[in-house]
Each structure stands twice: as structure tokens, then as C-alpha cells.
Amino acid sequence: MLKHSVFLLKQGLANRDALRLRDRLEAEERLSADELAERAWHKMRSLVRFAWESTPFYRRFYGAAGFLPGDLRQREDWQGLPVLTKQHLRESFPELVARPVRRRWQRVSSTGGSTGEPVKVLFDTRVRLEAFAWRMLDWWGRFPSDDIAFVFRRTQGRGGRLLNHLLWWPTRRLFLDAGAMSTPAVDRFLRHMKRTRPAILQGYTGALADVAEELERRGLRPDHLKAVWCTSAPLPDSQRRLLERAFGAPAYDQYGCGEVFWVAAECRLRQGLHVFHASRHIDVVDEDERPCAPGTPGDLLVSDLENRVFPILRYRNGDQGSTLPHHCPCGLPLPLIANVKGRISDSLRLPGGRTIAGDYLTTIFDSCPEAVRAFQVRQLLDQSIVLRCVPGDGAHARRQVEAVALGLRHCVAGCVPVRLELVERIAHDRGKTRFIVRETEEGR
């Protein structure tokens, strides 16, 4: 395959570190689960000691908790490490930077604006993150040299786009700006897709759903796509079915966050998301920071085992999910997490202090995904709830939507009114779907 040969040649000349990391990740996939866990444990202990010795923050943070690096003797001791929060990142950013660190190893990443809690971190540029994507594509039977179409917010200027084109040639890469999805822009994108016939489509889940809706309205269905790569939002079964129906290819979920990229992804069997275990570690804890049993949802704590510029250990990033007790039949030794269903901030608040978790609300149509094309749960300032739905075709879909609304009324037990609102479209937030929206005085 000429494109792939050219790709490997160019990467070998200009990006050898990424190829080396890719080879290491591939070799780790040939280990047993126990061997991989032991390798991850060694890196976890090493990084804790490194963070203690090289950052003022962790010396103070762990010291205040009465913890010394030598106390980390067995895996159970890991649960005693205090939890890093967004507030720590905002208030102690300079003290979290490892010292000494060369400036050329640092790259700033900002995240969290859509949740109202913006933070920034530093990435370690010595860790070539594209290697994780290459391994994931291999799980799907695809190549990083495949032609690919993107539906993301465009951040590069014209000069950056030209440089990107030259770097990736002869692979063709086309873009639709998720922040400016006008009808003419979508028309151009679909024409370009038809002409270039990319094998992969990648983008924000909500923006991809908008493109899928447009294809169905026009009675079009691509026959060239091999994988639809979804990121940056939960992927409910109803939306997965829409994407697969419209694009004629399997939709795969990939999880990461702005603070730690490339945490986990589905393989071809799609029975959970494989965690890149010797590079990332996931803990799931309850509200008292005690470990949750496999299958029990809780708050995710993410650790980046590669970043030695800005150590991130047991970081509560605001997402909720659960670990899975089994290994995937695909044979990968990597542990599994369930598809991440929502953020802590997505929970609805009811009178009397009761809450309804976001990870439940994103699954309310899982038993009848064909009933809706899109949905959103909104809580208004008076605490009443509106279930907004774009219904599927036919009277049966309408009845199923009404049944789900009735179930939601039962769930709130009459504490607040629940209103069903049928709409033609639910707007995304610059490409990112917000399944649960809680209105506040500041954001009304």
C-alpha cells in the first residue's frame, strides 16, 4: 500500500519517537493481564516518587495527608493517595510543573470551558500522543495513512492548514468546522466526501449526528466509510444506531479528556473501552472516595503515567463511569471500562437534596434507541424538567417516547413537573452534545 509506505517513511524520518511509542504499546498488548498490571504498578510507584521529588505541590499535598513515597508498598496503598481536583489545577498550576523541565518539552492544553470550570495543564511533548491513535486504528483494522474526514472545531489558520496538508500527503484529510455548520458548509463537505471517499470519519458525537441527520434527509448513504470515530461526548445506543445507519459503518467510542488524552477506546467487538493501562490508570470511587466495585458507577480518577512535565495523579476530571470485571474476547490484556455516560455536573437536583445521576439520564432510551434521533434533558430554574426529543419515524416511536417520559416522571416521584417536548432538532454546543443541561442564574 503506497500511502502507508510513504507514511512510515515520513514518520521514520521526522517522528521516530511516535513510532517507538507505537511499538512499545503494541508489545504491551502481547503481555498477559498480570504482566501488564505489574508494569503499570511499577510506573505508578515511580511517578509518585518523581512527583514528590520534582514538584512543590505534591510534596506539600502528600505531606499534608501524612503520606511519603515509601508508603506505597502494595496496590491497596494507592487508594490512600489524596485526590487531585480542578481547583488544585487552577490554584496551584505553577507548583505542579516538574523542575527542572525544559520549556521545549511543555505544551499548554486548556479544557473545561463547556462545563464552566476551565483549567489548563502542560503536556509532555516527548510523549507522542498520536501513537495511541495508531494503535486504536489497528484494533479497528484501519491505518493512520487512511484518508480521513474530520468534524471538529477548526483552530488552525490558513498557514497551519497548508502545513498540515503537506505533512500528511499523500493521505487526504478533509474538515468540516463543527463551530460553523451552515448548510453551504455541510454541502461542500458532503461533496468533498463523495469525491475523496475517506475510510474514516472522526468528530464530536453531536456534530456527527447532525451530518447523519442531513444524509438521511437527502436519502444518501456513503458506501466508502469503514469506521466512524466518536469522541468528546457520551455515545448513547440511540445515537450510535443513527450514525451507523446513516454512514453505513460501525461507530466506535473513544474516551479521553483535555487534561489526559487517549485514556481508552473500543475495539472491533465494542464490549467496553480498553484502557491504555501502562500509560493511563483509572480509579472509580464513590462520594467518600472509596473504590467502587466493578460495574458500580462512580467518579473517575485519571492518572497519566507518561507525563513527567506536569504529573497528574488520581485526578477527578468530572466524568462518571465504571470498571468492567471481565476481559474482552478480542484477547487484548487491557482492562475495560464501561462507556462513559456523563459528567458529575450533569446530575439533576431535586427538592430535599435528592439527585438523579447523569449516567442514568443518558441511558433512558437504551431499551428503545430507535424511538429517538436525538434527546436532551433540561432542568429549568424552577427545578422542573423538560425532556426534549427528536422522535423517530412512526406512531410506535411516539408511544415509546411518551413511555420514557412517563418513566422519568415516576423516577422523580412527583417532586417536580416533567414535560415532554417534541422538536425537529436539538442544537449542539460547537459540535459537542450536551445531553443534560441544568440552567443556573448565571447561565440563563
PDB file of C-alpha atoms in Angstrom, residues 146-421:
ATOM      1  CA  ASP A 146      -6.115   6.146   5.540  1.00  0.00           C
ATOM      2  CA  ASP A 147      -7.941   9.128   4.054  1.00  0.00           C
ATOM      3  CA  ILE A 148      -9.984  10.684   6.859  1.00  0.00           C
ATOM      4  CA  ALA A 149     -12.732  13.267   7.276  1.00  0.00           C
ATOM      5  CA  PHE A 150     -12.996  15.371  10.447  1.00  0.00           C
ATOM      6  CA  VAL A 151     -15.929  17.176  12.042  1.00  0.00           C
ATOM      7  CA  PHE A 152     -14.299  19.303  14.737  1.00  0.00           C
ATOM      8  CA  ARG A 153     -13.895  22.939  15.655  1.00  0.00           C
ATOM      9  CA  ARG A 154     -11.244  24.340  13.351  1.00  0.00           C
ATOM     10  CA  THR A 155      -8.430  26.011  15.282  1.00  0.00           C
ATOM     11  CA  GLN A 156      -5.719  26.278  12.630  1.00  0.00           C
ATOM     12  CA  GLY A 157      -5.236  29.295  10.429  1.00  0.00           C
ATOM     13  CA  ARG A 158      -4.747  29.029   6.683  1.00  0.00           C
ATOM     14  CA  GLY A 159      -0.964  28.639   7.018  1.00  0.00           C
ATOM     15  CA  GLY A 160      -1.365  25.873   9.576  1.00  0.00           C
ATOM     16  CA  ARG A 161      -3.819  24.026   7.330  1.00  0.00           C
ATOM     17  CA  LEU A 162      -1.373  24.180   4.409  1.00  0.00           C
ATOM     18  CA  LEU A 163       1.461  22.827   6.575  1.00  0.00           C
ATOM     19  CA  ASN A 164      -0.811  20.064   7.849  1.00  0.00           C
ATOM     20  CA  HIS A 165      -1.676  19.132   4.264  1.00  0.00           C
ATOM     21  CA  LEU A 166       1.998  18.874   3.318  1.00  0.00           C
ATOM     22  CA  LEU A 167       2.885  16.838   6.409  1.00  0.00           C
ATOM     23  CA  TRP A 168       0.172  14.258   5.726  1.00  0.00           C
ATOM     24  CA  TRP A 169       0.459  13.994   1.929  1.00  0.00           C
ATOM     25  CA  PRO A 170      -0.434  11.693   0.162  1.00  0.00           C
ATOM     26  CA  THR A 171      -3.112  10.957   2.764  1.00  0.00           C
ATOM     27  CA  ARG A 172      -6.137  13.168   2.153  1.00  0.00           C
ATOM     28  CA  ARG A 173      -7.712  14.889   5.164  1.00  0.00           C
ATOM     29  CA  LEU A 174     -10.892  16.941   4.865  1.00  0.00           C
ATOM     30  CA  PHE A 175     -12.558  19.097   7.507  1.00  0.00           C
ATOM     31  CA  LEU A 176     -15.967  20.407   8.471  1.00  0.00           C
ATOM     32  CA  ASP A 177     -15.832  23.107  11.138  1.00  0.00           C
ATOM     33  CA  ALA A 178     -18.226  21.974  13.874  1.00  0.00           C
ATOM     34  CA  GLY A 179     -18.455  25.566  15.071  1.00  0.00           C
ATOM     35  CA  ALA A 180     -19.806  26.821  11.730  1.00  0.00           C
ATOM     36  CA  MET A 181     -22.033  24.100  10.290  1.00  0.00           C
ATOM     37  CA  SER A 182     -24.051  26.166   7.846  1.00  0.00           C
ATOM     38  CA  THR A 183     -25.978  24.473   5.049  1.00  0.00           C
ATOM     39  CA  PRO A 184     -23.414  25.570   2.390  1.00  0.00           C
ATOM     40  CA  ALA A 185     -20.549  24.280   4.582  1.00  0.00           C
ATOM     41  CA  VAL A 186     -22.217  20.893   5.029  1.00  0.00           C
ATOM     42  CA  ASP A 187     -22.966  20.761   1.288  1.00  0.00           C
ATOM     43  CA  ARG A 188     -19.286  21.333   0.461  1.00  0.00           C
ATOM     44  CA  PHE A 189     -18.201  18.740   2.996  1.00  0.00           C
ATOM     45  CA  LEU A 190     -20.562  16.084   1.634  1.00  0.00           C
ATOM     46  CA  ARG A 191     -19.425  16.771  -1.940  1.00  0.00           C
ATOM     47  CA  HIS A 192     -15.804  16.512  -0.850  1.00  0.00           C
ATOM     48  CA  MET A 193     -16.574  13.259   0.980  1.00  0.00           C
ATOM     49  CA  LYS A 194     -18.192  11.818  -2.123  1.00  0.00           C
ATOM     50  CA  ARG A 195     -15.193  12.766  -4.258  1.00  0.00           C
ATOM     51  CA  THR A 196     -12.362  11.655  -1.917  1.00  0.00           C
ATOM     52  CA  ARG A 197     -14.162   8.631  -0.365  1.00  0.00           C
ATOM     53  CA  PRO A 198     -12.353   8.621   3.028  1.00  0.00           C
ATOM     54  CA  ALA A 199     -12.284   5.381   5.008  1.00  0.00           C
ATOM     55  CA  ILE A 200     -12.585   7.062   8.414  1.00  0.00           C
ATOM     56  CA  LEU A 201     -14.905   9.749   9.732  1.00  0.00           C
ATOM     57  CA  GLN A 202     -13.909  11.319  13.058  1.00  0.00           C
ATOM     58  CA  GLY A 203     -15.613  14.010  15.094  1.00  0.00           C
ATOM     59  CA  TYR A 204     -17.624  15.281  18.000  1.00  0.00           C
ATOM     60  CA  THR A 205     -20.568  12.977  18.605  1.00  0.00           C
ATOM     61  CA  GLY A 206     -23.172  15.746  18.343  1.00  0.00           C
ATOM     62  CA  ALA A 207     -21.749  17.215  15.152  1.00  0.00           C
ATOM     63  CA  LEU A 208     -21.532  13.769  13.537  1.00  0.00           C
ATOM     64  CA  ALA A 209     -25.189  13.225  14.422  1.00  0.00           C
ATOM     65  CA  ASP A 210     -26.095  16.467  12.633  1.00  0.00           C
ATOM     66  CA  VAL A 211     -24.296  15.301   9.487  1.00  0.00           C
ATOM     67  CA  ALA A 212     -26.012  11.910   9.791  1.00  0.00           C
ATOM     68  CA  GLU A 213     -29.417  13.609  10.012  1.00  0.00           C
ATOM     69  CA  GLU A 214     -28.642  15.611   6.887  1.00  0.00           C
ATOM     70  CA  LEU A 215     -27.660  12.475   4.966  1.00  0.00           C
ATOM     71  CA  GLU A 216     -30.910  10.766   5.939  1.00  0.00           C
ATOM     72  CA  ARG A 217     -32.964  13.800   4.940  1.00  0.00           C
ATOM     73  CA  ARG A 218     -31.359  13.662   1.500  1.00  0.00           C
ATOM     74  CA  GLY A 219     -31.720   9.901   1.182  1.00  0.00           C
ATOM     75  CA  LEU A 220     -27.938   9.448   0.895  1.00  0.00           C
ATOM     76  CA  ARG A 221     -25.745   6.734   2.385  1.00  0.00           C
ATOM     77  CA  PRO A 222     -21.961   6.572   1.872  1.00  0.00           C
ATOM     78  CA  ASP A 223     -20.537   3.205   0.854  1.00  0.00           C
ATOM     79  CA  HIS A 224     -16.857   4.011   1.451  1.00  0.00           C
ATOM     80  CA  LEU A 225     -16.603   4.528   5.215  1.00  0.00           C
ATOM     81  CA  LYS A 226     -15.086   1.744   7.323  1.00  0.00           C
ATOM     82  CA  ALA A 227     -15.152   3.391  10.768  1.00  0.00           C
ATOM     83  CA  VAL A 228     -16.943   6.285  12.480  1.00  0.00           C
ATOM     84  CA  TRP A 229     -14.778   7.556  15.336  1.00  0.00           C
ATOM     85  CA  CYS A 230     -16.770   9.338  18.064  1.00  0.00           C
ATOM     86  CA  THR A 231     -15.285  11.443  20.820  1.00  0.00           C
ATOM     87  CA  SER A 232     -15.848  14.301  23.298  1.00  0.00           C
ATOM     88  CA  ALA A 233     -19.333  13.237  24.440  1.00  0.00           C
ATOM     89  CA  PRO A 234     -21.235  10.145  25.593  1.00  0.00           C
ATOM     90  CA  LEU A 235     -22.446   7.824  22.833  1.00  0.00           C
ATOM     91  CA  PRO A 236     -25.931   6.532  23.749  1.00  0.00           C
ATOM     92  CA  ASP A 237     -27.196   3.498  21.845  1.00  0.00           C
ATOM     93  CA  SER A 238     -29.797   5.649  20.079  1.00  0.00           C
ATOM     94  CA  GLN A 239     -27.115   7.901  18.638  1.00  0.00           C
ATOM     95  CA  ARG A 240     -24.804   5.016  17.780  1.00  0.00           C
ATOM     96  CA  ARG A 241     -27.597   3.457  15.734  1.00  0.00           C
ATOM     97  CA  LEU A 242     -28.278   6.735  13.937  1.00  0.00           C
ATOM     98  CA  LEU A 243     -24.607   7.101  12.985  1.00  0.00           C
ATOM     99  CA  GLU A 244     -24.251   3.514  11.797  1.00  0.00           C
ATOM    100  CA  ARG A 245     -27.474   3.665   9.814  1.00  0.00           C
ATOM    101  CA  ALA A 246     -26.576   6.942   8.113  1.00  0.00           C
ATOM    102  CA  PHE A 247     -22.870   6.313   7.463  1.00  0.00           C
ATOM    103  CA  GLY A 248     -23.028   2.566   6.762  1.00  0.00           C
ATOM    104  CA  ALA A 249     -20.063   1.812   9.062  1.00  0.00           C
ATOM    105  CA  PRO A 250     -19.511   0.793  12.701  1.00  0.00           C
ATOM    106  CA  ALA A 251     -19.334   3.658  15.206  1.00  0.00           C
ATOM    107  CA  TYR A 252     -16.558   3.414  17.807  1.00  0.00           C
ATOM    108  CA  ASP A 253     -16.335   5.252  21.108  1.00  0.00           C
ATOM    109  CA  GLN A 254     -13.017   6.752  22.261  1.00  0.00           C
ATOM    110  CA  TYR A 255     -12.542   8.355  25.671  1.00  0.00           C
ATOM    111  CA  GLY A 256     -10.142  10.974  26.917  1.00  0.00           C
ATOM    112  CA  CYS A 257     -10.230  14.411  28.459  1.00  0.00           C
ATOM    113  CA  GLY A 258      -8.445  17.679  27.865  1.00  0.00           C
ATOM    114  CA  GLU A 259      -6.165  17.041  30.831  1.00  0.00           C
ATOM    115  CA  VAL A 260      -5.253  13.464  29.824  1.00  0.00           C
ATOM    116  CA  PHE A 261      -5.661  12.493  26.165  1.00  0.00           C
ATOM    117  CA  TRP A 262      -6.117   8.926  24.940  1.00  0.00           C
ATOM    118  CA  VAL A 263      -7.379   7.142  28.027  1.00  0.00           C
ATOM    119  CA  ALA A 264      -9.440   4.333  26.488  1.00  0.00           C
ATOM    120  CA  ALA A 265     -11.179   3.186  23.296  1.00  0.00           C
ATOM    121  CA  GLU A 266     -13.387   0.418  21.967  1.00  0.00           C
ATOM    122  CA  CYS A 267     -12.043  -2.420  19.850  1.00  0.00           C
ATOM    123  CA  ARG A 268     -13.973  -4.014  16.999  1.00  0.00           C
ATOM    124  CA  LEU A 269     -16.088  -6.081  19.418  1.00  0.00           C
ATOM    125  CA  ARG A 270     -17.275  -2.950  21.274  1.00  0.00           C
ATOM    126  CA  GLN A 271     -17.803  -4.650  24.640  1.00  0.00           C
ATOM    127  CA  GLY A 272     -16.312  -1.786  26.645  1.00  0.00           C
ATOM    128  CA  LEU A 273     -13.402   0.624  26.305  1.00  0.00           C
ATOM    129  CA  HIS A 274      -9.842  -0.694  26.637  1.00  0.00           C
ATOM    130  CA  VAL A 275      -7.688   1.436  28.960  1.00  0.00           C
ATOM    131  CA  PHE A 276      -4.105   2.026  27.785  1.00  0.00           C
ATOM    132  CA  HIS A 277      -3.123   0.540  31.114  1.00  0.00           C
ATOM    133  CA  ALA A 278       0.654   1.000  31.268  1.00  0.00           C
ATOM    134  CA  SER A 279       0.188   4.640  30.219  1.00  0.00           C
ATOM    135  CA  ARG A 280      -3.081   5.604  31.923  1.00  0.00           C
ATOM    136  CA  HIS A 281      -4.714   4.361  35.099  1.00  0.00           C
ATOM    137  CA  ILE A 282      -8.392   4.657  36.036  1.00  0.00           C
ATOM    138  CA  ASP A 283      -9.892   4.517  39.525  1.00  0.00           C
ATOM    139  CA  VAL A 284     -13.642   4.662  40.150  1.00  0.00           C
ATOM    140  CA  VAL A 285     -14.652   5.980  43.563  1.00  0.00           C
ATOM    141  CA  ASP A 286     -17.841   6.854  45.421  1.00  0.00           C
ATOM    142  CA  GLU A 287     -18.625  10.224  47.001  1.00  0.00           C
ATOM    143  CA  ASP A 288     -16.441   9.302  50.006  1.00  0.00           C
ATOM    144  CA  GLU A 289     -13.530   8.429  47.656  1.00  0.00           C
ATOM    145  CA  ARG A 290     -13.805   4.709  48.406  1.00  0.00           C
ATOM    146  CA  PRO A 291     -13.234   2.306  45.482  1.00  0.00           C
ATOM    147  CA  CYS A 292     -16.386   1.211  43.665  1.00  0.00           C
ATOM    148  CA  ALA A 293     -16.894  -2.452  42.832  1.00  0.00           C
ATOM    149  CA  PRO A 294     -16.703  -3.404  39.131  1.00  0.00           C
ATOM    150  CA  GLY A 295     -19.931  -2.467  37.386  1.00  0.00           C
ATOM    151  CA  THR A 296     -20.830   0.152  40.015  1.00  0.00           C
ATOM    152  CA  PRO A 297     -20.725   3.696  38.644  1.00  0.00           C
ATOM    153  CA  GLY A 298     -18.785   6.413  40.398  1.00  0.00           C
ATOM    154  CA  ASP A 299     -16.437   9.332  39.836  1.00  0.00           C
ATOM    155  CA  LEU A 300     -13.480   8.695  37.534  1.00  0.00           C
ATOM    156  CA  LEU A 301      -9.967   9.402  38.814  1.00  0.00           C
ATOM    157  CA  VAL A 302      -7.497   9.533  35.928  1.00  0.00           C
ATOM    158  CA  SER A 303      -3.713   9.166  36.226  1.00  0.00           C
ATOM    159  CA  ASP A 304      -1.324   9.947  33.361  1.00  0.00           C
ATOM    160  CA  LEU A 305       1.639   7.590  33.748  1.00  0.00           C
ATOM    161  CA  GLU A 306       3.619   9.201  30.909  1.00  0.00           C
ATOM    162  CA  ASN A 307       3.591  12.933  31.719  1.00  0.00           C
ATOM    163  CA  ARG A 308       6.772  13.953  33.573  1.00  0.00           C
ATOM    164  CA  VAL A 309       6.368  17.640  32.880  1.00  0.00           C
ATOM    165  CA  PHE A 310       3.111  18.124  34.798  1.00  0.00           C
ATOM    166  CA  PRO A 311       2.301  14.993  36.862  1.00  0.00           C
ATOM    167  CA  ILE A 312      -1.419  14.174  37.009  1.00  0.00           C
ATOM    168  CA  LEU A 313      -2.221  11.530  39.637  1.00  0.00           C
ATOM    169  CA  ARG A 314      -5.690  10.408  40.788  1.00  0.00           C
ATOM    170  CA  TYR A 315      -7.311  13.390  39.111  1.00  0.00           C
ATOM    171  CA  ARG A 316     -11.079  13.808  39.419  1.00  0.00           C
ATOM    172  CA  ASN A 317     -11.899  15.150  35.972  1.00  0.00           C
ATOM    173  CA  GLY A 318     -15.665  15.423  36.469  1.00  0.00           C
ATOM    174  CA  ASP A 319     -16.685  12.326  34.483  1.00  0.00           C
ATOM    175  CA  GLN A 320     -18.565   9.313  35.779  1.00  0.00           C
ATOM    176  CA  GLY A 321     -18.244   5.679  34.746  1.00  0.00           C
ATOM    177  CA  SER A 322     -17.456   2.172  35.949  1.00  0.00           C
ATOM    178  CA  THR A 323     -14.883  -0.553  35.504  1.00  0.00           C
ATOM    179  CA  LEU A 324     -15.869  -3.895  33.993  1.00  0.00           C
ATOM    180  CA  PRO A 325     -14.996  -7.190  35.724  1.00  0.00           C
ATOM    181  CA  HIS A 326     -14.150  -9.162  32.585  1.00  0.00           C
ATOM    182  CA  HIS A 327     -11.597  -9.052  29.786  1.00  0.00           C
ATOM    183  CA  CYS A 328     -12.655  -8.620  26.191  1.00  0.00           C
ATOM    184  CA  PRO A 329     -12.885 -11.729  23.968  1.00  0.00           C
ATOM    185  CA  CYS A 330     -10.671  -9.882  21.460  1.00  0.00           C
ATOM    186  CA  GLY A 331      -7.669 -11.048  23.511  1.00  0.00           C
ATOM    187  CA  LEU A 332      -6.223  -7.664  24.493  1.00  0.00           C
ATOM    188  CA  PRO A 333      -4.930  -7.762  28.093  1.00  0.00           C
ATOM    189  CA  LEU A 334      -6.002  -4.154  28.665  1.00  0.00           C
ATOM    190  CA  PRO A 335      -8.636  -3.636  31.395  1.00  0.00           C
ATOM    191  CA  LEU A 336     -12.083  -2.423  30.392  1.00  0.00           C
ATOM    192  CA  ILE A 337     -14.264   0.446  31.481  1.00  0.00           C
ATOM    193  CA  ALA A 338     -17.908   0.883  30.541  1.00  0.00           C
ATOM    194  CA  ASN A 339     -18.800   3.617  28.077  1.00  0.00           C
ATOM    195  CA  VAL A 340     -18.572   6.881  29.985  1.00  0.00           C
ATOM    196  CA  LYS A 341     -22.125   8.124  30.420  1.00  0.00           C
ATOM    197  CA  GLY A 342     -21.798  11.646  31.737  1.00  0.00           C
ATOM    198  CA  ARG A 343     -20.232  14.204  33.996  1.00  0.00           C
ATOM    199  CA  ILE A 344     -20.702  14.727  37.714  1.00  0.00           C
ATOM    200  CA  SER A 345     -22.048  18.171  36.870  1.00  0.00           C
ATOM    201  CA  ASP A 346     -24.768  16.541  34.736  1.00  0.00           C
ATOM    202  CA  SER A 347     -26.726  15.320  37.761  1.00  0.00           C
ATOM    203  CA  LEU A 348     -30.143  16.898  38.308  1.00  0.00           C
ATOM    204  CA  ARG A 349     -31.009  18.309  41.729  1.00  0.00           C
ATOM    205  CA  LEU A 350     -34.459  17.667  43.222  1.00  0.00           C
ATOM    206  CA  PRO A 351     -36.123  19.252  46.259  1.00  0.00           C
ATOM    207  CA  GLY A 352     -34.974  17.706  49.519  1.00  0.00           C
ATOM    208  CA  GLY A 353     -31.406  17.166  48.305  1.00  0.00           C
ATOM    209  CA  ARG A 354     -32.111  14.146  46.074  1.00  0.00           C
ATOM    210  CA  THR A 355     -30.187  13.867  42.791  1.00  0.00           C
ATOM    211  CA  ILE A 356     -30.601  11.939  39.545  1.00  0.00           C
ATOM    212  CA  ALA A 357     -27.226  10.943  38.133  1.00  0.00           C
ATOM    213  CA  GLY A 358     -26.249  11.906  34.611  1.00  0.00           C
ATOM    214  CA  ASP A 359     -25.031   8.374  33.868  1.00  0.00           C
ATOM    215  CA  TYR A 360     -28.653   7.204  34.313  1.00  0.00           C
ATOM    216  CA  LEU A 361     -30.180  10.016  32.278  1.00  0.00           C
ATOM    217  CA  THR A 362     -28.028   9.310  29.217  1.00  0.00           C
ATOM    218  CA  THR A 363     -29.350   5.720  29.143  1.00  0.00           C
ATOM    219  CA  ILE A 364     -33.104   6.333  29.309  1.00  0.00           C
ATOM    220  CA  PHE A 365     -33.552   5.376  25.639  1.00  0.00           C
ATOM    221  CA  ASP A 366     -31.152   2.413  25.633  1.00  0.00           C
ATOM    222  CA  SER A 367     -34.059  -0.086  25.614  1.00  0.00           C
ATOM    223  CA  CYS A 368     -35.662   1.598  22.577  1.00  0.00           C
ATOM    224  CA  PRO A 369     -32.920   3.500  20.730  1.00  0.00           C
ATOM    225  CA  GLU A 370     -34.947   3.642  17.523  1.00  0.00           C
ATOM    226  CA  ALA A 371     -37.566   5.797  19.265  1.00  0.00           C
ATOM    227  CA  VAL A 372     -35.486   8.977  19.052  1.00  0.00           C
ATOM    228  CA  ARG A 373     -32.992  10.571  16.738  1.00  0.00           C
ATOM    229  CA  ALA A 374     -31.746  12.863  19.488  1.00  0.00           C
ATOM    230  CA  PHE A 375     -32.740  13.841  23.015  1.00  0.00           C
ATOM    231  CA  GLN A 376     -31.806  16.200  25.809  1.00  0.00           C
ATOM    232  CA  VAL A 377     -32.889  16.527  29.443  1.00  0.00           C
ATOM    233  CA  ARG A 378     -33.103  20.109  30.708  1.00  0.00           C
ATOM    234  CA  GLN A 379     -33.727  21.275  34.258  1.00  0.00           C
ATOM    235  CA  LEU A 380     -35.132  24.803  34.446  1.00  0.00           C
ATOM    236  CA  LEU A 381     -34.546  27.359  37.174  1.00  0.00           C
ATOM    237  CA  ASP A 382     -37.756  26.326  38.949  1.00  0.00           C
ATOM    238  CA  GLN A 383     -36.323  22.737  39.055  1.00  0.00           C
ATOM    239  CA  SER A 384     -38.929  21.427  36.604  1.00  0.00           C
ATOM    240  CA  ILE A 385     -37.614  19.051  33.932  1.00  0.00           C
ATOM    241  CA  VAL A 386     -38.101  19.154  30.172  1.00  0.00           C
ATOM    242  CA  LEU A 387     -37.396  16.042  28.094  1.00  0.00           C
ATOM    243  CA  ARG A 388     -36.697  17.307  24.577  1.00  0.00           C
ATOM    244  CA  CYS A 389     -36.829  14.673  21.842  1.00  0.00           C
ATOM    245  CA  VAL A 390     -36.481  14.421  18.093  1.00  0.00           C
ATOM    246  CA  PRO A 391     -38.709  11.355  17.656  1.00  0.00           C
ATOM    247  CA  GLY A 392     -38.090   8.511  15.274  1.00  0.00           C
ATOM    248  CA  ASP A 393     -40.467   7.599  12.486  1.00  0.00           C
ATOM    249  CA  GLY A 394     -43.955   6.294  13.082  1.00  0.00           C
ATOM    250  CA  ALA A 395     -46.591   6.227  15.807  1.00  0.00           C
ATOM    251  CA  HIS A 396     -44.780   3.424  17.661  1.00  0.00           C
ATOM    252  CA  ALA A 397     -41.748   5.686  18.201  1.00  0.00           C
ATOM    253  CA  ARG A 398     -44.030   8.399  19.587  1.00  0.00           C
ATOM    254  CA  ARG A 399     -45.557   5.923  22.056  1.00  0.00           C
ATOM    255  CA  GLN A 400     -42.105   4.787  23.179  1.00  0.00           C
ATOM    256  CA  VAL A 401     -41.003   8.388  23.739  1.00  0.00           C
ATOM    257  CA  GLU A 402     -44.112   9.009  25.828  1.00  0.00           C
ATOM    258  CA  ALA A 403     -43.377   5.848  27.837  1.00  0.00           C
ATOM    259  CA  VAL A 404     -39.841   7.074  28.584  1.00  0.00           C
ATOM    260  CA  ALA A 405     -41.237  10.442  29.697  1.00  0.00           C
ATOM    261  CA  LEU A 406     -43.667   8.595  31.974  1.00  0.00           C
ATOM    262  CA  GLY A 407     -40.773   6.599  33.399  1.00  0.00           C
ATOM    263  CA  LEU A 408     -38.904   9.824  34.115  1.00  0.00           C
ATOM    264  CA  ARG A 409     -41.968  11.177  35.954  1.00  0.00           C
ATOM    265  CA  HIS A 410     -42.000   8.026  38.076  1.00  0.00           C
ATOM    266  CA  CYS A 411     -38.284   8.464  38.729  1.00  0.00           C
ATOM    267  CA  VAL A 412     -38.752  11.965  40.190  1.00  0.00           C
ATOM    268  CA  ALA A 413     -41.745  10.663  42.187  1.00  0.00           C
ATOM    269  CA  GLY A 414     -43.772  13.816  41.700  1.00  0.00           C
ATOM    270  CA  CYS A 415     -41.110  16.094  43.242  1.00  0.00           C
ATOM    271  CA  VAL A 416     -41.076  18.326  40.174  1.00  0.00           C
ATOM    272  CA  PRO A 417     -43.071  18.508  36.923  1.00  0.00           C
ATOM    273  CA  VAL A 418     -41.697  16.638  33.893  1.00  0.00           C
ATOM    274  CA  ARG A 419     -42.751  17.931  30.474  1.00  0.00           C
ATOM    275  CA  LEU A 420     -42.206  16.184  27.121  1.00  0.00           C
ATOM    276  CA  GLU A 421     -41.283  18.485  24.250  1.00  0.00           C
TER     277      GLU A 421
END
